[in-house]
Short mmCIF file of C-alpha atoms and ligand atoms in Angstrom, two decimals:
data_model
loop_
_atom_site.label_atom_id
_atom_site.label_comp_id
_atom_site.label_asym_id
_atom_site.label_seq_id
_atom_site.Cartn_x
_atom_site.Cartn_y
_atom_site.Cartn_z
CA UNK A 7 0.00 0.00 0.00
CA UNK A 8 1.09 3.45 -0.72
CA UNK A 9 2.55 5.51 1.91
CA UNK A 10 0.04 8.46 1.43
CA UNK A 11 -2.86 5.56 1.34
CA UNK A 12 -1.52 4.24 4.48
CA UNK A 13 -1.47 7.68 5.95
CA UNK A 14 -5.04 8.56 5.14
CA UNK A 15 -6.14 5.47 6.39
CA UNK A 16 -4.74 6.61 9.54
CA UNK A 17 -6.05 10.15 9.80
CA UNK A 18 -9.68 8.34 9.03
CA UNK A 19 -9.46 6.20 11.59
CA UNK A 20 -8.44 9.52 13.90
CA UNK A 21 -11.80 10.37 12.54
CA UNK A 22 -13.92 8.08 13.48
CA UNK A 23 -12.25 6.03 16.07
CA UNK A 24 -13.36 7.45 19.58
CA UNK A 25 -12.32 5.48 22.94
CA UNK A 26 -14.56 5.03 26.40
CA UNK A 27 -13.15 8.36 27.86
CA UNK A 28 -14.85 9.87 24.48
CA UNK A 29 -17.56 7.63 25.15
CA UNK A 30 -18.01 9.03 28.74
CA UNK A 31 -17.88 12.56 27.95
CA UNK A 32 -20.70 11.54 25.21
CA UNK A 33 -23.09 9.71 27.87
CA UNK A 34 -22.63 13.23 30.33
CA UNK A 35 -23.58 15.37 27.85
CA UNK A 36 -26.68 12.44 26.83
CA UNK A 37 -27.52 12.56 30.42
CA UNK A 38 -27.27 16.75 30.59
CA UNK A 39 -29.76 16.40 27.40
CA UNK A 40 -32.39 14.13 28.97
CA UNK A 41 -32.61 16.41 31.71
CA UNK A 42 -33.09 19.31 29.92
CA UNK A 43 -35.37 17.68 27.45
CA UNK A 44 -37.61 16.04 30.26
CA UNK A 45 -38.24 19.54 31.91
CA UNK A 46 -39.31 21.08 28.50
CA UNK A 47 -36.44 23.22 28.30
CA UNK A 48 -34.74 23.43 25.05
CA UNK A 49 -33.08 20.30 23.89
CA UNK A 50 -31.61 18.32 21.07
CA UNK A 51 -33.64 15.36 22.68
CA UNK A 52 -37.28 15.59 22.98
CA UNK A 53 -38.07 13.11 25.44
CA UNK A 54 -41.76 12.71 24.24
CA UNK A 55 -44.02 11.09 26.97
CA UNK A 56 -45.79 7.70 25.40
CA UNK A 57 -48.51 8.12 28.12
CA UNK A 58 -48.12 4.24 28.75
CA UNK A 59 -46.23 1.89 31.14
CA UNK A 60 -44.87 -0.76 30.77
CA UNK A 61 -46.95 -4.22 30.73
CA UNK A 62 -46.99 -6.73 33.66
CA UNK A 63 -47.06 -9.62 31.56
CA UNK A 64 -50.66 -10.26 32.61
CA UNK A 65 -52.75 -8.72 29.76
CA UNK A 66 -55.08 -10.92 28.16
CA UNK A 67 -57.57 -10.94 25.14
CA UNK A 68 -57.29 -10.85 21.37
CA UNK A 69 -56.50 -7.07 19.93
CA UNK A 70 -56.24 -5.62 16.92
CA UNK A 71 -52.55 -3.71 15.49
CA UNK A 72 -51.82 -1.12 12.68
CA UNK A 73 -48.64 -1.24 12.02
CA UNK A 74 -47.72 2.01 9.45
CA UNK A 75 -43.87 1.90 8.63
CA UNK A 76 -42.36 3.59 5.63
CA UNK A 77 -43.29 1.39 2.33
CA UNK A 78 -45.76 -0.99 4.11
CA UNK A 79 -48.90 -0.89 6.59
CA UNK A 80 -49.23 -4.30 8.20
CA UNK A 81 -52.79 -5.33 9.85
CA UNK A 82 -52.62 -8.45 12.77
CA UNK A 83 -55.08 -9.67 15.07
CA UNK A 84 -52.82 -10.66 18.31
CA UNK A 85 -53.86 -12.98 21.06
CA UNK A 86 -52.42 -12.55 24.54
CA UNK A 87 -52.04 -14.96 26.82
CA UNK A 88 -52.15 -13.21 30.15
CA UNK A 89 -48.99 -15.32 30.65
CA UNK A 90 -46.68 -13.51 28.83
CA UNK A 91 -47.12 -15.00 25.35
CA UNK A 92 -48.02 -12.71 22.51
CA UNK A 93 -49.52 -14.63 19.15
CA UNK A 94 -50.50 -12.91 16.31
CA UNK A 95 -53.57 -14.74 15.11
CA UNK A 96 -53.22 -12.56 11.38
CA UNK A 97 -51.45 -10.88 9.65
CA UNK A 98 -51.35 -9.06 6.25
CA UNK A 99 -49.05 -6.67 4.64
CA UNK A 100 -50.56 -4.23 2.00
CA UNK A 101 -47.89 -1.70 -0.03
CA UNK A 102 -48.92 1.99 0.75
CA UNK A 103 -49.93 3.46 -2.94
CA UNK A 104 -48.33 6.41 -3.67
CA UNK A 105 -51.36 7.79 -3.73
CA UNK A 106 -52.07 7.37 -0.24
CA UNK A 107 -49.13 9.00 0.54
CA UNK A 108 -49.39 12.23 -1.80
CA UNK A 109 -52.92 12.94 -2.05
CA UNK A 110 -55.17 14.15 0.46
CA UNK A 111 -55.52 13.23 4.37
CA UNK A 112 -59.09 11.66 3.37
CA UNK A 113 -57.17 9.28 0.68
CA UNK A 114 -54.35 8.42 3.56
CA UNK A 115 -56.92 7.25 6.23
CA UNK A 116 -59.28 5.47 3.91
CA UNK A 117 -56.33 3.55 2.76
CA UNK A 118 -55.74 2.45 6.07
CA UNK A 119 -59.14 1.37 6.57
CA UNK A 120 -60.03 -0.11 3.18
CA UNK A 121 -56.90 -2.10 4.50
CA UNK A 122 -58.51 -3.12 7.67
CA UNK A 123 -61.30 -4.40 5.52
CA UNK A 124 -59.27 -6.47 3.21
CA UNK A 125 -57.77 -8.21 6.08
CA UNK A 126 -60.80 -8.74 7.34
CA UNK A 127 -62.58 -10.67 4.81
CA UNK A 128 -58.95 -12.45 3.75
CA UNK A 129 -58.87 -14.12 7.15
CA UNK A 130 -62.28 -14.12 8.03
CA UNK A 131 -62.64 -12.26 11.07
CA UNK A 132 -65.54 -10.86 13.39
CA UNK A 133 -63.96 -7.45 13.85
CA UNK A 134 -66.44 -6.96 16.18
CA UNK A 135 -64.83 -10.18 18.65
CA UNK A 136 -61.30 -7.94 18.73
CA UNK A 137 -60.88 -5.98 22.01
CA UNK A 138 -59.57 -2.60 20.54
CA UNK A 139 -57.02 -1.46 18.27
CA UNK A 140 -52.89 -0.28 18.95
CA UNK A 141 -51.54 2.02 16.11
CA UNK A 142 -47.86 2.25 15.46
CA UNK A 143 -47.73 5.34 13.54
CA UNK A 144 -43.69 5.94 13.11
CA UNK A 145 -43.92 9.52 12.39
CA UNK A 146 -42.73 12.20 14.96
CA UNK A 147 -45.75 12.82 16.48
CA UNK A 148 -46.19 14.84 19.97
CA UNK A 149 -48.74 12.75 22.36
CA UNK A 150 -51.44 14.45 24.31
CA UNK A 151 -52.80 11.00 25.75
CA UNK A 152 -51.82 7.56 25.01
CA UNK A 153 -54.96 7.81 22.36
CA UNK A 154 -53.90 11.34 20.95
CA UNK A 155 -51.24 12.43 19.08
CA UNK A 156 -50.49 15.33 16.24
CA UNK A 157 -48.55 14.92 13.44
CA UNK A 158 -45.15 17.49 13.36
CA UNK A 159 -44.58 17.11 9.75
CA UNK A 160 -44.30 14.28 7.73
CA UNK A 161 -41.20 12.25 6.70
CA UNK A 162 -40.01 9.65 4.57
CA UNK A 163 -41.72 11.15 1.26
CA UNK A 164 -45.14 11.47 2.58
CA UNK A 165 -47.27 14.22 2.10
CA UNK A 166 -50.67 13.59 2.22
CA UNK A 167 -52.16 17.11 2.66
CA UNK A 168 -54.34 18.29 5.88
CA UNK A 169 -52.34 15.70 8.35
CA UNK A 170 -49.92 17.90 9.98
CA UNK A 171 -50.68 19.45 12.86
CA UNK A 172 -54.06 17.14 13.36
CA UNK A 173 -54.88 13.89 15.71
CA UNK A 174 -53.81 11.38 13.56
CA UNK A 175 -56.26 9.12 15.95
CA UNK A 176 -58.98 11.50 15.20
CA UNK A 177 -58.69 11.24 11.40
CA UNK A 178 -58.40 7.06 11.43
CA UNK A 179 -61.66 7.36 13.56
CA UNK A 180 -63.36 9.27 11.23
CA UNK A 181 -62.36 7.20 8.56
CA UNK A 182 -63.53 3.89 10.15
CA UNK A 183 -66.63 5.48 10.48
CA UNK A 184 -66.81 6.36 6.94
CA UNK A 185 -66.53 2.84 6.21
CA UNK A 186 -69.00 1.33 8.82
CA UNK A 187 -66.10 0.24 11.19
CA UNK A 188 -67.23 3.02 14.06
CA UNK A 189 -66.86 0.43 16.66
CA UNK A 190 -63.55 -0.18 16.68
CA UNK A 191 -62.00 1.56 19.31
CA UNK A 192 -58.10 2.88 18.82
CA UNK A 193 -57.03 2.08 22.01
CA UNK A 194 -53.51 3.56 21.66
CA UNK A 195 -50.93 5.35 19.29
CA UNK A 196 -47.43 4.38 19.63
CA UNK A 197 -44.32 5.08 18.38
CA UNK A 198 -42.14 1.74 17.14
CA UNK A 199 -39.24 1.96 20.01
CA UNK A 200 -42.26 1.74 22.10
CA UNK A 201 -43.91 -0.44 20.73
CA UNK A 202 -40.64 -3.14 20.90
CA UNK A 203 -39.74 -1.95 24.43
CA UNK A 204 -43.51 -3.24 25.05
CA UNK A 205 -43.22 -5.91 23.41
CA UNK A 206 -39.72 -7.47 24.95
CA UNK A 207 -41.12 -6.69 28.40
CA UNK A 208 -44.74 -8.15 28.07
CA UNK A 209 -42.14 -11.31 28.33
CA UNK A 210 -39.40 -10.84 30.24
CA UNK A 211 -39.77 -7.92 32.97
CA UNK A 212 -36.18 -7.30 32.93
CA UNK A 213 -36.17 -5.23 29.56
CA UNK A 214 -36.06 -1.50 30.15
CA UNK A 215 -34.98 -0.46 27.16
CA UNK A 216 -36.46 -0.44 22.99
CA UNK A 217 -34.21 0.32 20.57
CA UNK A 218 -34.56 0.55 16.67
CA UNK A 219 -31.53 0.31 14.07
CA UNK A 220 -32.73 0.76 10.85
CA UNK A 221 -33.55 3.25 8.15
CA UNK A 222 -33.52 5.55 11.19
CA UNK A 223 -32.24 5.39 15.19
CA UNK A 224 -34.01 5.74 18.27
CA UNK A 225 -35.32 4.47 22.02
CA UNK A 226 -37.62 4.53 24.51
CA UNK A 227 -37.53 3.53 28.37
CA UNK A 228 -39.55 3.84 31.21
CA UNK A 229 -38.99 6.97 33.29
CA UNK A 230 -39.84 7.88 36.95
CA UNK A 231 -43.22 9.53 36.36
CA UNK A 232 -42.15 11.71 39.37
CA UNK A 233 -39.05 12.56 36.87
CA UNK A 234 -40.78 13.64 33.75
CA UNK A 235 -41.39 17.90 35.24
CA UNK A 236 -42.97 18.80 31.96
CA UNK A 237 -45.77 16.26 32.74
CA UNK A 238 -48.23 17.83 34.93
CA UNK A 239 -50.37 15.00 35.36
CA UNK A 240 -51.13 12.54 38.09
CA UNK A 241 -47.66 10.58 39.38
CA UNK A 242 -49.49 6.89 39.04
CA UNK A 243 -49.25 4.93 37.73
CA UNK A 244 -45.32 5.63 38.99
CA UNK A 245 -43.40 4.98 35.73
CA UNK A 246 -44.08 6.07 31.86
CA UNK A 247 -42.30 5.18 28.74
CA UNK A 248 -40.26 8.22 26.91
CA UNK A 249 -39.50 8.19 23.22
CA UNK A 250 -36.55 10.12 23.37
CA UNK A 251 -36.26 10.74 19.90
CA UNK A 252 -32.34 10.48 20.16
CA UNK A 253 -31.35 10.39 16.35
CA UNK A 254 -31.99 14.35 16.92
CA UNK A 255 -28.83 14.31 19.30
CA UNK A 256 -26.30 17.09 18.40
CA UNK A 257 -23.48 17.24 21.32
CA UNK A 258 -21.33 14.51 19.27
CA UNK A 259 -18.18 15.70 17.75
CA UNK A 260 -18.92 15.77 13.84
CA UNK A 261 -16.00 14.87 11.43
CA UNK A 262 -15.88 16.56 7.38
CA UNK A 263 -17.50 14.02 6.59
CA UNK A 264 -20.83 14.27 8.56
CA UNK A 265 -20.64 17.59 7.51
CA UNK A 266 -20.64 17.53 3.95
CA UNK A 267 -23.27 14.59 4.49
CA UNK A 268 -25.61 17.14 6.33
CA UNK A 269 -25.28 19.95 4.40
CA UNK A 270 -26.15 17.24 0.98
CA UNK A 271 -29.18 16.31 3.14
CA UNK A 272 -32.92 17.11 2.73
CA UNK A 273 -32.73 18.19 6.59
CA UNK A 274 -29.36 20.27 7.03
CA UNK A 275 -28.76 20.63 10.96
CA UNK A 276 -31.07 17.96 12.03
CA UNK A 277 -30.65 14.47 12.81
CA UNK A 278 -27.42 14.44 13.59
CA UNK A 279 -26.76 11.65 15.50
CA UNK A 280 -29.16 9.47 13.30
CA UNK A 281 -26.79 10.55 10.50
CA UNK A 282 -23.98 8.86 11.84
CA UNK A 283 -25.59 5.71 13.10
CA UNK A 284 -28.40 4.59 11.11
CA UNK A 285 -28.79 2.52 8.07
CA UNK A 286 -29.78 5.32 5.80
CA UNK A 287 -26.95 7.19 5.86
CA UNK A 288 -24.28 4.63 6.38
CA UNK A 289 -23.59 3.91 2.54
CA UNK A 290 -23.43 7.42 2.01
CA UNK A 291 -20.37 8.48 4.42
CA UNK A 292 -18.37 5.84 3.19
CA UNK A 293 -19.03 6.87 -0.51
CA UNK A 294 -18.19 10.42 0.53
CA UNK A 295 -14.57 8.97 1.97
CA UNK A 296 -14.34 6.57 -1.10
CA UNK A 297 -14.94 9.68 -3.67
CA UNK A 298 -12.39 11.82 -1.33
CA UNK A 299 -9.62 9.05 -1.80
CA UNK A 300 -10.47 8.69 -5.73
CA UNK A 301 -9.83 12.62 -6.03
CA UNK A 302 -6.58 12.57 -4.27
CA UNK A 303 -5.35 9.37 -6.62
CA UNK A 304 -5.15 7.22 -3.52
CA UNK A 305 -6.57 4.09 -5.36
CA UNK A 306 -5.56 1.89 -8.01
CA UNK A 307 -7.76 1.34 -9.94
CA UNK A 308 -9.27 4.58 -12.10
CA UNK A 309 -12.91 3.11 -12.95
CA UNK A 310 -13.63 3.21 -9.36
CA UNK A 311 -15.26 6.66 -9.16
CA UNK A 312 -18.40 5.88 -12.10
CA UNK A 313 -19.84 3.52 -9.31
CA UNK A 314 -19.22 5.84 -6.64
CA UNK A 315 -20.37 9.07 -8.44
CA UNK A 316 -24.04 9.46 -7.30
CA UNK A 317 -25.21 10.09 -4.05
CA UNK A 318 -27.29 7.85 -1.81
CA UNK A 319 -26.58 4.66 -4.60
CA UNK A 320 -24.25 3.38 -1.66
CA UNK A 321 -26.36 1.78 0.54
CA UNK A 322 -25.89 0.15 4.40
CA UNK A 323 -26.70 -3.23 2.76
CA UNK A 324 -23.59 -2.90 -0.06
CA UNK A 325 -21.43 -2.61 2.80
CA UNK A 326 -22.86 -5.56 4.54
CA UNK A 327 -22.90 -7.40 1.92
CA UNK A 328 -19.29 -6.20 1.09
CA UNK A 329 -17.83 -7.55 4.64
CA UNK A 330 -19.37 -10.62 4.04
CA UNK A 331 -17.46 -10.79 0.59
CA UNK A 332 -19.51 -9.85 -1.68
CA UNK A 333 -20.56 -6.84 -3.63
CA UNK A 334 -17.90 -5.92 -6.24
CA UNK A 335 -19.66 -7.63 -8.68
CA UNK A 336 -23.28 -5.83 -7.82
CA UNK A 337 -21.57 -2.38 -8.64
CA UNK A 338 -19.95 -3.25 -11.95
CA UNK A 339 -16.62 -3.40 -9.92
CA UNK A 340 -15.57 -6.63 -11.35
CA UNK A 341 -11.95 -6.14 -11.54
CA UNK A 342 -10.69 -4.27 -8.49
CA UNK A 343 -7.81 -5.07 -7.34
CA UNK A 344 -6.89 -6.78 -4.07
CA UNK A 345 -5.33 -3.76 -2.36
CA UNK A 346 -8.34 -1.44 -3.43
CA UNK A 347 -10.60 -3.90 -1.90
CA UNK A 348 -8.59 -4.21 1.12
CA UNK A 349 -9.02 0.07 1.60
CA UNK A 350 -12.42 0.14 0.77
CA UNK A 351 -13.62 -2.77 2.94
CA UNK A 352 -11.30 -0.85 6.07
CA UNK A 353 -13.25 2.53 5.19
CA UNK A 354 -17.10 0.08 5.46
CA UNK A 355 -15.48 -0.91 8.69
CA UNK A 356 -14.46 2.27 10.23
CA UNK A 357 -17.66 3.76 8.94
CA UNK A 358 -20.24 1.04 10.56
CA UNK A 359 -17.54 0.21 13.56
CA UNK A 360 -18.39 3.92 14.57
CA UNK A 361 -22.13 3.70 14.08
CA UNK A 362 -22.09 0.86 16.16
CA UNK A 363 -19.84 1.96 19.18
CA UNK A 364 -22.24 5.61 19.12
CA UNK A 365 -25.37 3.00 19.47
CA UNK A 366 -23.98 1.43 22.23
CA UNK A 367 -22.31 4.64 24.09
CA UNK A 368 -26.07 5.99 23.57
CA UNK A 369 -27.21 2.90 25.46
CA UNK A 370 -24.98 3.01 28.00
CA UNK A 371 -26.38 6.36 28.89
CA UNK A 372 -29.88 5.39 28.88
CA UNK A 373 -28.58 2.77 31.11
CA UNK A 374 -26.57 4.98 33.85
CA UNK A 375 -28.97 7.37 33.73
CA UNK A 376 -31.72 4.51 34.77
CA UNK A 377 -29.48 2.91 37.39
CA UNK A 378 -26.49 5.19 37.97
CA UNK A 379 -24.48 2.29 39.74
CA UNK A 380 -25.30 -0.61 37.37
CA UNK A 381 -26.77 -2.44 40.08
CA UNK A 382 -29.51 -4.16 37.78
CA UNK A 383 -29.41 -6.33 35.09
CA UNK A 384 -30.89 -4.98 31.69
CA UNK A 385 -32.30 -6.38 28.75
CA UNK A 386 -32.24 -3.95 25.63
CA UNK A 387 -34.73 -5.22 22.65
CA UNK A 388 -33.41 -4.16 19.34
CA UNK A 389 -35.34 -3.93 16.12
CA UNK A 390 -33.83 -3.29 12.93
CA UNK A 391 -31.83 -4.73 9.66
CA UNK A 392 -28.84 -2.98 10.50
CA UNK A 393 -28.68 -4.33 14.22
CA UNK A 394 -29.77 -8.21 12.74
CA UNK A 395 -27.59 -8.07 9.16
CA UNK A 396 -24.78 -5.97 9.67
CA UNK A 397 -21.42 -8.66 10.14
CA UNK A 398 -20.15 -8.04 13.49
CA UNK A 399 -22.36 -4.90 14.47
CA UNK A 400 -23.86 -6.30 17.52
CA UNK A 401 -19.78 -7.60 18.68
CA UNK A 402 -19.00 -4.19 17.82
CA UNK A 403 -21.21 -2.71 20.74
CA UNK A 404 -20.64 -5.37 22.90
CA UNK A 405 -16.56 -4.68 22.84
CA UNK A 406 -17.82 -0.73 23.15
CA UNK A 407 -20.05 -1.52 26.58
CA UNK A 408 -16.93 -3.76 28.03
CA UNK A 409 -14.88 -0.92 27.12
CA UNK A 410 -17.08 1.50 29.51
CA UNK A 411 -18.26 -0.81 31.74
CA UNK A 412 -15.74 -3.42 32.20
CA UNK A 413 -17.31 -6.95 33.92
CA UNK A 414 -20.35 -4.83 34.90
CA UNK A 415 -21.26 -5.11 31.03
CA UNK A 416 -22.25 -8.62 31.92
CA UNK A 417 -25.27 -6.86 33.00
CA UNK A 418 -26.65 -5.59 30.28
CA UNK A 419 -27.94 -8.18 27.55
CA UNK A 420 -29.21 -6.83 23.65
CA UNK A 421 -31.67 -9.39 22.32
CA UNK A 422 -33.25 -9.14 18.82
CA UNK A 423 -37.16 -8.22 19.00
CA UNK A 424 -38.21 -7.78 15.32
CA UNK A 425 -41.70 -7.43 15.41
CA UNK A 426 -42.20 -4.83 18.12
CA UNK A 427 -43.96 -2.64 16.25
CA UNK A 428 -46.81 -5.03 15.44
CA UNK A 429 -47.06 -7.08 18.57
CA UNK A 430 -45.52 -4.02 21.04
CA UNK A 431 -49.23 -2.06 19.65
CA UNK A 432 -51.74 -4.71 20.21
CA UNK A 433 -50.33 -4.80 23.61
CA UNK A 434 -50.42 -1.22 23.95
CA UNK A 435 -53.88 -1.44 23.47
CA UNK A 436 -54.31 -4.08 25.94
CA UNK A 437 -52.98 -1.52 28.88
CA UNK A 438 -54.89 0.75 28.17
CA UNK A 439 -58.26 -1.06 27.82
CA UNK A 440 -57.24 -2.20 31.24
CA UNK A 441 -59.82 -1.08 33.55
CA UNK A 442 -57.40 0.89 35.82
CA UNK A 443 -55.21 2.44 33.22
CA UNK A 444 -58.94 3.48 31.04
CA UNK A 445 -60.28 5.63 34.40
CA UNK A 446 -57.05 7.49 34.60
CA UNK A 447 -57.05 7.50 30.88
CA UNK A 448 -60.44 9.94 31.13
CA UNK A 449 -58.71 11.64 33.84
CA UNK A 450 -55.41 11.94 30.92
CA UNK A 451 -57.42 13.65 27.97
CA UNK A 452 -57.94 17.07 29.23
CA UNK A 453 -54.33 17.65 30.10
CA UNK A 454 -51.46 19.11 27.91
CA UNK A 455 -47.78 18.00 27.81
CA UNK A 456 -44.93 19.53 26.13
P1 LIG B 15 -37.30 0.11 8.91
O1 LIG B 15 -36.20 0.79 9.67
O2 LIG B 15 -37.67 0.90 7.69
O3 LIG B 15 -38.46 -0.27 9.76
P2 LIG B 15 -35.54 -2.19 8.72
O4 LIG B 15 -35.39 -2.35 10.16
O5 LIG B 15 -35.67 -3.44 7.90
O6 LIG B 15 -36.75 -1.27 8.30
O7 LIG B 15 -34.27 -1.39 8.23
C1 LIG B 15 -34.06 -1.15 6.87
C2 LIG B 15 -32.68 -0.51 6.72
O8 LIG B 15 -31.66 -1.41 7.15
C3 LIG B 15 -32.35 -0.16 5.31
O9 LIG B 15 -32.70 1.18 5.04
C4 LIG B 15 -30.84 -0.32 5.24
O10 LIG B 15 -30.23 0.88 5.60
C5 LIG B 15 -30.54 -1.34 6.31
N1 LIG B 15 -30.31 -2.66 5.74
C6 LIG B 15 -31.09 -3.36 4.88
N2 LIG B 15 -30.55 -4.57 4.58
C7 LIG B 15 -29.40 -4.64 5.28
C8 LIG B 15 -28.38 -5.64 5.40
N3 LIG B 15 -28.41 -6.78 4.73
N4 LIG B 15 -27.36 -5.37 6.26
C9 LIG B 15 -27.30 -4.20 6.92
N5 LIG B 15 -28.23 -3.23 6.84
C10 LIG B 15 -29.25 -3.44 6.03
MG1 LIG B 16 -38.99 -0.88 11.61
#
C-alpha cells in the first residue's frame, strides 16, 4: 500500500475512532440532554411522553394492530395470553400506494381502513370479537394522551395534505366510520421503540430499554413519572415510557465528513446523530470517503469513481454485503484489485464500527442514567436490519459496553425483537383497555404536555 494511502487510512481512523473516555464525555452530555429535554427546556432530545407503562405480563384478550412503517402498513389480530405469550392470530401486509401517501388526508386514512377491511374478509374475522385497536404510527408525532397524538410534519416522502398538525387518531376514527367500522375503538398510538420496548417486556420484565436500528435510530424507556417535570399530570401509575427521539442528538463531535453529508441532506442541521448511526446514511459516508480518496489518486484502480459518483446509490446493505465478501460484482466493480478492496472494505469498517460503538455509548447512557451504579441487570430489545444483518455490528457494541463498563457489562444483555412494532401495539392497546389504566385514561385527555 502506498505511503500516502496508508497515511489517510490513519487520519480516518483519527476520525472516526473514539475510545470510552470519548464515550463518557458523550453519555454526560446524553444525560445533561435528557434532563433538559424532560423539563421542556430546550433540547436536542425531545423526550416525548408515550402516556403508557410498561406491561406486567398479565394482559389478556385478542387485539387488533396497525402497524404504518415507511413502504408498508401491516394489519394483525394478536392474542395474549395473560402469561406472557403474545400470538398474532393474522397478519397481512398491504404496499402503501403512492397515492395514499401524496394525495389528500381523506385518501391516507381510507387507505388504512379499506386495508382493515381487506384483512378482514382475507382471514375471516368478526372485527367486532377484537378488544380494541394499537396504532404504530412511526412519524414524529407529539402525544397528548396515550390515544392522541399530532402529526409534526411528515417524513419519509409522505405528504398527504391536511395531516400535519391534526390527531392522527382522530382522522383514522373518522375514517372507520366512513366505512362502517365506528366500533372499533383505537385504544392507543405508539411510536415503534415503544412499541418493541412493550413488546420485549410483556415477556421478560427485565427489559427496560427499545431500541430501533434501521432506516432511522431511536429508544424509549420507562422513566420515573415523578421525573418527567414537563408532565403535569397525576404521578401513578409511577413509571411512563419516553420516546426520546435520540437520532436528533447534536453534542457529538462531527468529522468533514458528517458535515458535507448534512449539508447534501434534505434536513441540514437535524438528525445528527441518526446521521452517523443509522442505516440510511451509512452507505453514504463511506461513498463520501471513497470519492475523497479517488480525487486525491489514492486508489488503483481509475474506474472506481463511475460507481461511486451518485449520491445515496451506496447503501448500508452494499457494505454488509461487502464484509461478508460480496458486492464488487453488484456495482460493476468486477476487476478491483486486491489492495483497493482491502481500503475500501477498512473505510465500510471504520464507517459502521463507529455507528455501532455511538449506538452502544447511547445505550450506555440510557442505562446509567436509569441505574447510575449498574446495580440491575438490563435487557435492551433491538429492532432493525442494520442491528440483525450488519457482520459483526452487535460484537461491535458489545466490545464498546466492556470498554465503559468493564465486567459490569455482563449486565446488560441486547436481544433481537423484530416485530415490536406489530405485537408491542396490540399490547399497547391491551394496557390501556385495562380497567385501571382506562379511568385514569379519562382523567389523561384534558391535560397538555410539552
Ligand atoms: P425500517 O427501519 O424501515 O423499519 P428495517 O429495520 O428493515 O426497516 O431497516 C431497513 C434498513 O436497514 C435499510 O434502510 C438499510 O439501511 C438497512 N439494511 C437493509 N438490509 C441490510 C443488510 N443486509 N445489512 C445491513 N443493513 C441493512
Ligand atoms: Mg422498523
Amino acid at each position: 500500500m502506498k505511503g500516502q494511502t496508508q497515511s489517510f487510512l490513519e487520519d480516518l481512523h483519527g476520525l472516526f475512532y473514539f475510545n470510552a473516555q470519548d464515550a463518557r464525555d458523550i453519555m454526560l452530555r446524553f444525560h445533561s440532554e435528557m434532563g433538559l429535554g424532560l423539563t421542556g427546556k430546550e433540547s436536542s432530545l425531545k423526550m416525548i411522553p408515550s402516556f403508557v407503562r410498561r406491561p406486567k405480563g398479565k394482559e389478556k384478550g385478542s387485539f387488533l394492530a396497525i402497524d404504518l412503517g415507511g413502504t408498508n402498513i401491516r394489519v394483525l389480530a394478536v392474542s395474549l395470553d395473560g402469561k406472557g405469550r403474545a400470538e398474532p392470530l393474522a397478519i397481512s401486509r398491504y404496499p402503501i400506494s403512492h397515492e395514499a401517501m401524496t394525495g389528500t388526508g381523506d385518501m391516507f386514512f381510507d387507505f388504512i381502513a379499506e386495508s382493515m377491511e381487506s384483512f378482514f374478509k382475507e382471514h375471516q374475522i368478526d372485527a367486532k370479537r377484537l378488544q380494541g385497536l394499537g396504532f404504530t404510527f412511526s412519524f414524529p408525532v407529539v402525544q397528548s394522551s396515550i390515544a392522541s397524538g399530532r402529526l409534526i410534519s411528515w417524513t419519509k416522502g409522505f405528504s398527504a395534505s391536511g395531516v400535519e398538525g391534526e390527531d392522527v387518531v382522530e382522522l383514522l376514527t373518522r375514517a372507520l366510520k366512513r366505512r362502517n367500522m365506528g366500533f372499533i375503538e383505537v385504544a392507543a398510538l405508539i411510536n415503534d421503540t415503544v412499541g418493541t420496548l412493550v413488546a420485549k417486556s410483556y415477556a421478560n420484565p427485565a427489559c427496560d430499554m427499545g431500541v430501533i436500528l434501521g432506516t432511522g435510530t431511536n429508544a424509549a424507556y420507562p422513566e420515573k413519572t415523578g421525573r418527567i417535570t414537563k408532565y403535569k399530570g397525576p404521578r401513578h401509575p409511577d413509571e411512563m415510557i419516553i420516546n426520546i427521539e435520540w437520532g436528533g442528538f447534536n453534542k457529538i463531535r462531527r468529522n468533514i465528513y458528517d458535515e458535507t453529508l448534512d449539508r447534501g441532506s434534505f434536513n441540514p442541521g437535524e438528525q445528527r446523530m441518526e446521521k452517523m448511526v443509522s442505516g440510511m446514511y451509512l452507505g453514504e459516508i463511506a461513498r463520501l470517503i471513497i470519492m475523497d480518496m479517488v480525487k486525491e489518486g489514492l486508489l488503483l484502480n481509475p474506474h472506481i469513481h463511475h460507481a461511486f459518483s451518485e449520491p445515496y446509490r451506496l447503501t448500508a446493505e452494499h457494505l454488509s454485503l461487502a464484509e461478508q465478501g460480496q458486492f464488487f460484482n453488484e456495482l460493476g466493480l468486477i476487476q478491483v484489485p486486491q489492495e483497493d478492496r482491502e481500503i475500501i472494505l477498512e473505510v465500510f469498517r471504520l464507517v459502521s464500527g463507529r455507528s455501532a460503538r455511538i449506538a452502544a455509548t447511547a445505550i450506555s447512557a440510557v442505562i446509567t442514567w436509569m441505574d447510575k451504579k449498574m446495580d440491575s441487570s438490563h435487557v435492551i430489545a433491538i429492532d432493525g436490519s442494520l442491528f440483525e444483518k450488519y457482520p459483526n455490528y452487535r460484537e461491535n457494541m458489545e466490545a464498546m459496553l466492556r470498554e465503559i463498563f468493564g465486567d459490569s457489562a455482563g449486565k446488560i444483555k441486547l436481544e433481537k425483537e423484530m416485530d415490536g412494532s406489530g405485537i408491542g401495539a396490540a399490547i399497547t392497546a391491551a394496557i390501556a383497555s385495562s380497567p385501571w389504566d382506562k379511568s385514569l385514561i379519562a382523567r389523561l385527555s384534558s391535560l397538555r404536555c410539552r
